[in-house]
Coordinates of C-alpha atoms in Angstrom, one line a residue:
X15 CA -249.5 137.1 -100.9
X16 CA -253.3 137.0 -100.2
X17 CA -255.3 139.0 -97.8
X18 CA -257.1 136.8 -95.2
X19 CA -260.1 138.5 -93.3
X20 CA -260.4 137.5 -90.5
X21 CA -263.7 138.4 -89.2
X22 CA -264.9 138.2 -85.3
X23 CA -267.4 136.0 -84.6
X24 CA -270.1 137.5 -82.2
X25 CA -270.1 136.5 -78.7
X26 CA -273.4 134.5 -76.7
X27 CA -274.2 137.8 -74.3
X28 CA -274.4 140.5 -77.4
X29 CA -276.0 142.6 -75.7
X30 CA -276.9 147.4 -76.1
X31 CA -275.2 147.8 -72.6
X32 CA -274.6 151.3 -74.6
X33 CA -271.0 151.3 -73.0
X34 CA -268.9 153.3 -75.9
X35 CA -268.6 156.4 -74.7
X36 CA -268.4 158.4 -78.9
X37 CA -270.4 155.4 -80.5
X38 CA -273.3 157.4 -81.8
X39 CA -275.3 154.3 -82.6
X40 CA -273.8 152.7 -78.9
X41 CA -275.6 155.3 -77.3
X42 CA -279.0 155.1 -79.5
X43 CA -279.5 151.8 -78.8
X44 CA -278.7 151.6 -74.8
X45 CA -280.8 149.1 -73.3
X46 CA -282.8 147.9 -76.4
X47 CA -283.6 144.0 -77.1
X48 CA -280.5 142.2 -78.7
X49 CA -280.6 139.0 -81.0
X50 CA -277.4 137.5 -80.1
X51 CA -278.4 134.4 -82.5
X52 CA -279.2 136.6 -84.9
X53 CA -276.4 138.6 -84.7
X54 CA -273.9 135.5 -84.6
X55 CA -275.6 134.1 -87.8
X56 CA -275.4 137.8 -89.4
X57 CA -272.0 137.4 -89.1
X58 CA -271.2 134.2 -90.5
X59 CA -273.6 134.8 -93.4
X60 CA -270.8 138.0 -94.0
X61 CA -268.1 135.9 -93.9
X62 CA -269.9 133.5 -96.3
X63 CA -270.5 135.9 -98.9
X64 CA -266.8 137.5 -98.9
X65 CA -265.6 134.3 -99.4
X66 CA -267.9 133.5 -102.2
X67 CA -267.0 136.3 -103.8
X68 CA -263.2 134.5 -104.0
X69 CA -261.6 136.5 -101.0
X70 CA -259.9 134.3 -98.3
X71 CA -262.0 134.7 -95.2
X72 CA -260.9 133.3 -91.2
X73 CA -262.2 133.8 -88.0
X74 CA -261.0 134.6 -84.5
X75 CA -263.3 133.4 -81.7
X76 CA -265.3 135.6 -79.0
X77 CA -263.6 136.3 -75.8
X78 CA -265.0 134.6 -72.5
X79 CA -267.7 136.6 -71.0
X80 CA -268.3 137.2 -68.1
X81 CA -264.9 138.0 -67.4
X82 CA -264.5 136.6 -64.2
X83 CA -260.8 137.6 -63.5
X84 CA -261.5 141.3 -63.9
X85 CA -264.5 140.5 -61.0
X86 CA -262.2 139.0 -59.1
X87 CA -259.6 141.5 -59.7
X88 CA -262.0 144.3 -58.6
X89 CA -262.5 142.9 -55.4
X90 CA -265.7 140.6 -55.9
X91 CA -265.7 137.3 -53.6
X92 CA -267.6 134.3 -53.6
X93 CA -268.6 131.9 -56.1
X94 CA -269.3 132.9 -59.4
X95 CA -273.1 133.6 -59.0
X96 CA -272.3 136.2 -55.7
X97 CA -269.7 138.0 -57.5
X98 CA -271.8 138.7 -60.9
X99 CA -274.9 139.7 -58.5
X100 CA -272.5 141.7 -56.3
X101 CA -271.3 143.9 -59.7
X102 CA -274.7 144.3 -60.6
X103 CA -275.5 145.6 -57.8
X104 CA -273.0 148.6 -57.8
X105 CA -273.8 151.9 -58.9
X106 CA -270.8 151.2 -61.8
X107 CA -272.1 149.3 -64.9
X108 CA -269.5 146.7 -63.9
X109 CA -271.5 143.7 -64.4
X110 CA -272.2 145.0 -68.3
X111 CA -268.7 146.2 -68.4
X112 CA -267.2 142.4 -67.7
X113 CA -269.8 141.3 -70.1
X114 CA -269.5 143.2 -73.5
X115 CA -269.3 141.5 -76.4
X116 CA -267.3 144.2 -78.4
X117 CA -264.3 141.6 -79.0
X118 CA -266.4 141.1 -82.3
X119 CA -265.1 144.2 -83.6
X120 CA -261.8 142.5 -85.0
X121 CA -260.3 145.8 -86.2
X122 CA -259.6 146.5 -83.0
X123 CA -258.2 143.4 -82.2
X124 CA -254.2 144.3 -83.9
X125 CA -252.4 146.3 -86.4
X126 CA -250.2 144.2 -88.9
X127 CA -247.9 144.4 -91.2
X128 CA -247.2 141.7 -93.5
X129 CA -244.0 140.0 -94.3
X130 CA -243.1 141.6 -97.4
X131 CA -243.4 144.9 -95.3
X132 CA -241.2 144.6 -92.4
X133 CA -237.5 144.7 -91.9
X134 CA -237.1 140.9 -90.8
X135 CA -239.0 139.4 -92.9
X136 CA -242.1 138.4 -90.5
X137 CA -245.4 139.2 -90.1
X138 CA -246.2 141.2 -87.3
X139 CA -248.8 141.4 -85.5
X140 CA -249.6 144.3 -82.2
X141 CA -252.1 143.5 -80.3
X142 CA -254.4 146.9 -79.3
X143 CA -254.1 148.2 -75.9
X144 CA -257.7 149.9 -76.3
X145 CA -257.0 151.7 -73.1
X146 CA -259.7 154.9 -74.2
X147 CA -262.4 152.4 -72.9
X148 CA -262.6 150.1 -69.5
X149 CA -264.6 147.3 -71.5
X150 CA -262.3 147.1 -74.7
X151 CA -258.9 147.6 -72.6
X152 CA -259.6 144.0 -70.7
X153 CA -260.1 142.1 -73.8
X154 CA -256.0 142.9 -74.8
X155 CA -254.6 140.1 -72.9
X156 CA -256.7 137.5 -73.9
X157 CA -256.6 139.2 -77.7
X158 CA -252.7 138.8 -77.4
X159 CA -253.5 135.0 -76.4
X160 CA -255.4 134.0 -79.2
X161 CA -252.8 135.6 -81.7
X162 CA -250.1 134.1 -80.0
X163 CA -251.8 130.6 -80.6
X164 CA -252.6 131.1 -84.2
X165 CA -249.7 132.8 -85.0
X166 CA -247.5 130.5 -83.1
X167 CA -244.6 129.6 -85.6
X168 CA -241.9 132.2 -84.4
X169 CA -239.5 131.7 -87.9
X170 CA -242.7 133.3 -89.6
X171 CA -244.7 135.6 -87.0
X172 CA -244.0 137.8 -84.4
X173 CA -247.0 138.5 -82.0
X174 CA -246.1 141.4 -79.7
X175 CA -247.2 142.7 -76.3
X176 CA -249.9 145.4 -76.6
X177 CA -248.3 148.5 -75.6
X178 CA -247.6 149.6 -72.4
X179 CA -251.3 150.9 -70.8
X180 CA -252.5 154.2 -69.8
X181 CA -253.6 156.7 -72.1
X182 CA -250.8 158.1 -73.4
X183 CA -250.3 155.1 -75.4
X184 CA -253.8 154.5 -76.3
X185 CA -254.2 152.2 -79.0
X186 CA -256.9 151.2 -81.0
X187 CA -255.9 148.7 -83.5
X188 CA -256.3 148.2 -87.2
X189 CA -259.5 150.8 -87.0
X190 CA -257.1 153.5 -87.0
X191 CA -254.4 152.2 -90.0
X192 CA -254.8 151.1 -93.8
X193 CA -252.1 149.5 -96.0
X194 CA -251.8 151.3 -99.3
X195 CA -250.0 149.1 -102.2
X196 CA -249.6 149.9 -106.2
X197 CA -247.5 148.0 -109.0
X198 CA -243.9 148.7 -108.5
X199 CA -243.5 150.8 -105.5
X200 CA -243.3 149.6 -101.9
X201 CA -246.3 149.7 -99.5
X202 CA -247.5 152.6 -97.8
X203 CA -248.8 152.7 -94.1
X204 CA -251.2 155.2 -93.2
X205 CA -251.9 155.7 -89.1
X206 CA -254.7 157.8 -88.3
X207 CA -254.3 159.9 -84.4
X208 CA -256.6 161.8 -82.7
X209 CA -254.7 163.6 -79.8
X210 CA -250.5 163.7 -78.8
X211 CA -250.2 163.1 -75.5
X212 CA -247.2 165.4 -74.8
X213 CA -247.1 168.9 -75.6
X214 CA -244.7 171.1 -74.4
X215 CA -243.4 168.9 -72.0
X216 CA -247.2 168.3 -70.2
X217 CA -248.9 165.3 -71.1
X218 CA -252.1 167.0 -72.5
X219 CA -255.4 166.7 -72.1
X220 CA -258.0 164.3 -74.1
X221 CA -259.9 167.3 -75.9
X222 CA -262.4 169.3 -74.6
X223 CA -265.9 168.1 -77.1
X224 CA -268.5 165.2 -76.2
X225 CA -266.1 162.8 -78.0
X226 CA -263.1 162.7 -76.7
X227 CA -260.1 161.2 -79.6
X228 CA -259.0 158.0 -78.6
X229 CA -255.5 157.0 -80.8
X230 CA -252.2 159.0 -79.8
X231 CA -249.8 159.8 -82.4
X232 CA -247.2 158.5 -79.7
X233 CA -249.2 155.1 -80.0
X234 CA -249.0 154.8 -83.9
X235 CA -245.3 155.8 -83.6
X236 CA -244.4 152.9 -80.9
X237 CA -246.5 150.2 -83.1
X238 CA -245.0 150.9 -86.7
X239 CA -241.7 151.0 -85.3
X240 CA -242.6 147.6 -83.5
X241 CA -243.9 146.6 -87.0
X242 CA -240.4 147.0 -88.8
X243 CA -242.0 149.7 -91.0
X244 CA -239.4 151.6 -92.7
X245 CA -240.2 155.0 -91.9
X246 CA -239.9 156.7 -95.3
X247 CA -243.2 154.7 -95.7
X248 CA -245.0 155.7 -93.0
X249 CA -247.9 158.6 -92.9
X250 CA -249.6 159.4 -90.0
X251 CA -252.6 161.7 -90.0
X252 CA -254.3 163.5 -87.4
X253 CA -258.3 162.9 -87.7
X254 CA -260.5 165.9 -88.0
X255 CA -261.5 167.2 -85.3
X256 CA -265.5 167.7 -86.5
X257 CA -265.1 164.3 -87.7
X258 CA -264.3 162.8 -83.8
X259 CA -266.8 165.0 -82.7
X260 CA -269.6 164.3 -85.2
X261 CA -269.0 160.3 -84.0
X262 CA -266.4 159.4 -86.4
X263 CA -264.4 157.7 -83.1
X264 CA -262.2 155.5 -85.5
X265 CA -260.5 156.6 -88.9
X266 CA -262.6 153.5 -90.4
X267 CA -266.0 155.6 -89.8
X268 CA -264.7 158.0 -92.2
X269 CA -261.7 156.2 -94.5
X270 CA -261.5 152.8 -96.5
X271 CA -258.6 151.7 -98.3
X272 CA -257.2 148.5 -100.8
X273 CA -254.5 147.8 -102.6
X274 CA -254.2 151.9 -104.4
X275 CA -257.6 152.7 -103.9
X276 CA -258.5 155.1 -100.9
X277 CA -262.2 156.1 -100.5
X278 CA -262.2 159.3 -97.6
X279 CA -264.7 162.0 -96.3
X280 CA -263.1 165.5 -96.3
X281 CA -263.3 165.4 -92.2
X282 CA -261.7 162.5 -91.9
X283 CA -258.5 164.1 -91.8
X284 CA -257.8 167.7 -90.6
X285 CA -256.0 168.1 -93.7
X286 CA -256.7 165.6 -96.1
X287 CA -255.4 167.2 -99.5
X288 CA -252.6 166.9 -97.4
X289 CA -252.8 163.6 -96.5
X290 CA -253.5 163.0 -100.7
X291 CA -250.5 164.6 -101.2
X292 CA -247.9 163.0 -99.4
X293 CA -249.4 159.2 -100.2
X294 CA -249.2 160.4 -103.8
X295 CA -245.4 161.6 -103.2
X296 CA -245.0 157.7 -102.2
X297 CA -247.3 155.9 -104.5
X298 CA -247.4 158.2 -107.6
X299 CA -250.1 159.0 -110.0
X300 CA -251.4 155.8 -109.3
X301 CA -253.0 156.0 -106.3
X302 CA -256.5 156.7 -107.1
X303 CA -259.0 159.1 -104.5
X304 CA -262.3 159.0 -103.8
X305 CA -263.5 162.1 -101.9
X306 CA -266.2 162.8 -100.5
X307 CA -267.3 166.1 -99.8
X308 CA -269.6 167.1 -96.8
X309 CA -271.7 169.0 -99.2
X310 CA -272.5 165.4 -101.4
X311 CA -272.3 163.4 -98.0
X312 CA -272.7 165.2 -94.9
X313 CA -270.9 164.0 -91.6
X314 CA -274.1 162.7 -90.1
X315 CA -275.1 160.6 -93.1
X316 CA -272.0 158.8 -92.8
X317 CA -271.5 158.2 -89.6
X318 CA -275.1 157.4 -89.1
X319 CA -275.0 154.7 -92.5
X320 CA -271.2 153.8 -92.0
X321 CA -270.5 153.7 -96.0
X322 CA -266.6 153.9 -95.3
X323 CA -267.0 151.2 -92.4
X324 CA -267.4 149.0 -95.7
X325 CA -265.2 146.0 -96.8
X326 CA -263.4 147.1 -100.2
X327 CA -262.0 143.9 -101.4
X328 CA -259.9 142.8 -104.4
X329 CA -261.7 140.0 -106.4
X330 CA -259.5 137.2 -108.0
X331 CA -260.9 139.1 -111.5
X332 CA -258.7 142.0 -110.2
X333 CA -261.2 144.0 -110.0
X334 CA -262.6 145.7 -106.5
X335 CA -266.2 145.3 -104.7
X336 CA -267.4 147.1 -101.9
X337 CA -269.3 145.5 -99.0
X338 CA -271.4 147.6 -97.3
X339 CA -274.0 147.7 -94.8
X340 CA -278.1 148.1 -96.1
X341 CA -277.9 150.9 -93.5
X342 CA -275.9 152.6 -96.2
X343 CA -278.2 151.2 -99.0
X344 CA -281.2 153.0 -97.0
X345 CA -279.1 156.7 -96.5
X346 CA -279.3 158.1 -99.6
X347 CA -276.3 160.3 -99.5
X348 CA -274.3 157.3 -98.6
X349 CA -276.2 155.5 -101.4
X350 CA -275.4 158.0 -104.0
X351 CA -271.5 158.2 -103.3
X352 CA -270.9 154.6 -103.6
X353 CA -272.7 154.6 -106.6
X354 CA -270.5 157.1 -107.8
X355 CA -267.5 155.4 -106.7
X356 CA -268.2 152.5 -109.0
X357 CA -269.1 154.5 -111.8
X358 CA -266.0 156.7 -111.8
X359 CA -264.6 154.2 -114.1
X360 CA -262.0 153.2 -111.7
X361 CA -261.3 149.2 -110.4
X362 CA -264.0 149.5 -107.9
X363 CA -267.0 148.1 -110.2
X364 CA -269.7 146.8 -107.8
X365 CA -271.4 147.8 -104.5
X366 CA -272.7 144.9 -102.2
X367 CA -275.4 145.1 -99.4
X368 CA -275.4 143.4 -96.2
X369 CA -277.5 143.4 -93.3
X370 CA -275.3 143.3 -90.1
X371 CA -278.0 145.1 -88.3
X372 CA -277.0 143.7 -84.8
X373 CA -273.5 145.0 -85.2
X374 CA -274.9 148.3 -86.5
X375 CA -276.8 149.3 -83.8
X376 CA -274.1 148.4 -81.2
X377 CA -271.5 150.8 -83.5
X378 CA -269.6 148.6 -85.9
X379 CA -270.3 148.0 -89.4
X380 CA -268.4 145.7 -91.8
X381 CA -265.3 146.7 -91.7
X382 CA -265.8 146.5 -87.7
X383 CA -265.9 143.2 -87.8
X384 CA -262.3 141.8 -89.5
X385 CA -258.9 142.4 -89.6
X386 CA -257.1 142.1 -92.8
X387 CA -254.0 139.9 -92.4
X388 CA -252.2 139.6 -95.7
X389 CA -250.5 136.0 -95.7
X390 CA -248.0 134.1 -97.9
X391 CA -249.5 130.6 -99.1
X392 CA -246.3 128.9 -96.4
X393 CA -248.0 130.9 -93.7
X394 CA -251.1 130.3 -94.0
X395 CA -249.8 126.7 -93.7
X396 CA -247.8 127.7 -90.9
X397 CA -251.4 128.7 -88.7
X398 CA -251.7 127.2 -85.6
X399 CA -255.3 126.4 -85.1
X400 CA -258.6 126.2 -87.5
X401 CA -259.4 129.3 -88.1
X402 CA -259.4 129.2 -92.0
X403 CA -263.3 129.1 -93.0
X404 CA -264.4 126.5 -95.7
X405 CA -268.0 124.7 -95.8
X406 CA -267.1 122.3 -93.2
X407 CA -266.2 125.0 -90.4
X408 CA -268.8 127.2 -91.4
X409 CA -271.2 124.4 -90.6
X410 CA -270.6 123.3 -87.5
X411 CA -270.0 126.9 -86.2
X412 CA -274.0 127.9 -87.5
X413 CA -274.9 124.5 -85.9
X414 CA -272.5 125.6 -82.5
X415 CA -274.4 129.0 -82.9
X416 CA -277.6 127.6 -82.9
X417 CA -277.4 125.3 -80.0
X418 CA -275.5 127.8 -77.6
X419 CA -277.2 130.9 -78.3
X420 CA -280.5 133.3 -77.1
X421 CA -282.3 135.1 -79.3
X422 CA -283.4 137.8 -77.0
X423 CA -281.0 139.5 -74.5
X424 CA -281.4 142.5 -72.7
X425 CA -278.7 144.2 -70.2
X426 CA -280.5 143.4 -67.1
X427 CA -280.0 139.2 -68.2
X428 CA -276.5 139.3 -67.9
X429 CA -276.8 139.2 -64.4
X430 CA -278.8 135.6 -65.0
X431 CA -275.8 132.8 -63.5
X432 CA -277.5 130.8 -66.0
X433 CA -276.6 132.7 -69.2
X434 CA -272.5 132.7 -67.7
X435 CA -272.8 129.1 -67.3
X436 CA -274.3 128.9 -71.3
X437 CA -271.9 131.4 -72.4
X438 CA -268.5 129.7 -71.1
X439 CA -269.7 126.3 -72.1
X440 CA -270.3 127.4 -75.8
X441 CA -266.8 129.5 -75.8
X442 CA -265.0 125.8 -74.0
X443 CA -266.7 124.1 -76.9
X444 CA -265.7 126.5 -79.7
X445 CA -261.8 126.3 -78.7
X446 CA -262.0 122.9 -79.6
X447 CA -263.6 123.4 -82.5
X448 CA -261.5 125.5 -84.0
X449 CA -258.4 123.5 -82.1
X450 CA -256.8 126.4 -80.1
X451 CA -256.4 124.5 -77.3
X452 CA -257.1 125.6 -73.4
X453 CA -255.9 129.3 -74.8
X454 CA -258.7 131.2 -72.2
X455 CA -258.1 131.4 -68.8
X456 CA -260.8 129.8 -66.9
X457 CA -259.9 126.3 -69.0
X458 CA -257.0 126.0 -67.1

């Protein structure tokens, strides 16, 4: 089995429309100057570098934006052009809201469990419902499209329906799980929640700070039983509540984990020695934790740098490599503890800096950006589109990039017909490029 990243490639309107209601650097960076170019080439020059450094790297293709259905479904008549100046007209940010980019944040796209993990055999995949946020929650059905059409061979995958909406169910993907694996001991799944939604009967409420917690422990429940996790190896642990309030929306802002390796902040979880304790009941001694203290790396730092929103990969040497953002390389807090981290003498033995500024400023980092699909060399095979990056696809998707894309956006274009009519075209021409057929709505 080899882990497959597969990263999201940024869409043509990339735009600050400051939408994410938690995102501390969403917020920041409302209404600034975007480079979707830019930001579409930061991306691919990511996935590059992972996969020169031997990991096996995909990709899964932007969503369709506008999102003329959810126009349409809102009430908005007319042709395309009256609808989109209709909706930016209204006092709601709809127009922005049908036009978000944030499908590039492919954590959030699924959960999965691999085939060695589940009960049947199959690799399952669980499409996020993302209901916490109006923007994200529209991408699931066309999410649950594109999975469905790369994962299409049913004797080896199992694409599900997201959950059922509203939030009691919330769901935010892979942002809020981590697969923990040592020599000799089955895999370990650890689900990070923010909030139950029934309490003594009463569904209860969504918390009472700035940021409100997003993942229900109902939610993680219904998608590792949907998963064919055996329970006994199963954790789930509520976040911290300082951590959700200090911007740490996600349990990637604050946790990273590979293979037996788990790098955490101490408000990550509300209780993480508990947390420690009960992976290390499962794993034994050789699970191996890096903790970082708010006293060596405050909250702030790393939720402003995002040094746990880092790839930590496994190297065909064996050996494990971080990939972090410069923003962390710049923080020196964040600086110092993954410098730490890779001189503890542990398999972790080398740091990486990338600049994924665009992402950055919008809220993600790297980790934001893939979700880890551990596949068997038959199933990778088995794929049912070209999704796999080599040199070849990498090519004509910098050359599709260049051709189709602005390199200056601000909130207030997106109501320019003009950039619709650009940014369908280049998502029409990408599905054929990567051969997933008419997959998106408005093909058909």
């Amino acid at each position: 089995m080899r882990e497959y990243d597969f990263d999201g490639l940024v869409g043509p309107t990339h735009n600050y429309g400051g939408l994410a209601v938690g995102n501390v650097a969403s917020a920041r960076h409302e209404g600034q100057l975007s480079n979707p170019r830019a930001a579409a080439l930061q991306g691919l020059d990511k996935m590059r570098f992972v996969r020169e450094l031997g990991v096996a790297q995909a990709v899964l293709p932007p969503h369709p934006r506008p999102h003329l259905p959810t126009l349409h479904a809102l009430g908005f008549r007319g042709s395309d052009e009256e609808m989109m100046a209709a909706a930016a007209g209204a006092e709601a940010p709809l127009l922005r809201v049908c036009s978000s980019a944030s499908a590039m944040w492919a954590a959030n796209a699924a959960t999965v469990a691999p085939s060695s993990d589940t009960a049947d055999g199959r690799l399952h995949l669980v499409p996020a419902n993302l209901d916490a946020m109006f923007h994200r929650a529209i991408e699931a059905p066309v999410t649950h499209a594109v999975l469905s059409t790369i994962f299409a061979d049913p004797a080896r995958f199992t694409v599900h329906r997201p959950l059922p909406g509203a939030r009691h169910f919330g769901d935010e993907g892979a942002a809020n799980h981590a697969r923990l694996a040592v020599p000799d001991a089955p895999a370990v799944h650890l689900f990070g929640w923010g909030r139950r939604s029934w309490e003594g009967g009463e569904a209860a409420s969504d918390g009472s700070g700035r940021h409100a917690p997003r993942q229900a422990r109902e939610a993680s429940e219904a998608v590792a039983r949907l998963l064919q996790l055996d329970p006994a190896r199963c954790v789930f642990a509520r976040q911290h509540p300082r951590g959700i309030e200090g911007g740490a929306f996600h349990t990637d802002v604050l946790a990273v984990a590979n293979e037996g390796v788990l790098l955490v902040h101490e408000l990550a979880f509300d209780d993480v020695a508990a947390v420690e304790a009960e992976l290390r009941a499962r794993l034994g001694l050789a699970l191996r934790v890096e903790l970082a203290r708010e006293a060596e790396l405050p909250l702030a730092d790393a939720v402003d740098a995002y040094p746990f929103n880092s790839q930590l990969l496994t190297l065909p040497s064996g050996e494990m490599a971080v990939v972090a953002p410069t923003d962390a390389r710049h923080n020196p807090a964040a600086r110092r503890f993954l410098e730490r981290v890779v001189g503890s003498g542990g398999p972790v033995r080398a740091v990486h800096w990338l600049d994924v500024r665009e992402s950055m400023r919008n809220g993600g980092g790297p980790a934001c950006l893939r979700l880890r699909v551990p596949l068997e060399e038959a199933e990778v095979a088995a794929l049912g589109a070209r999704v796999v990056l080599d040199e070849a696809l990498e090519a004509e998707l910098r050359a599709w990039v260049t051709r189709h894309y602005r390199d200056r956006l601000l909130p207030a274009d997106l109501a320019d017909p003009v950039l619709a009519r650009e940014a369908l075209r280049a998502i029409d021409e990408l599905s054929a490029i990567l051969q997933l057929g008419s997959v998106f709505a408005f093909q058909r």
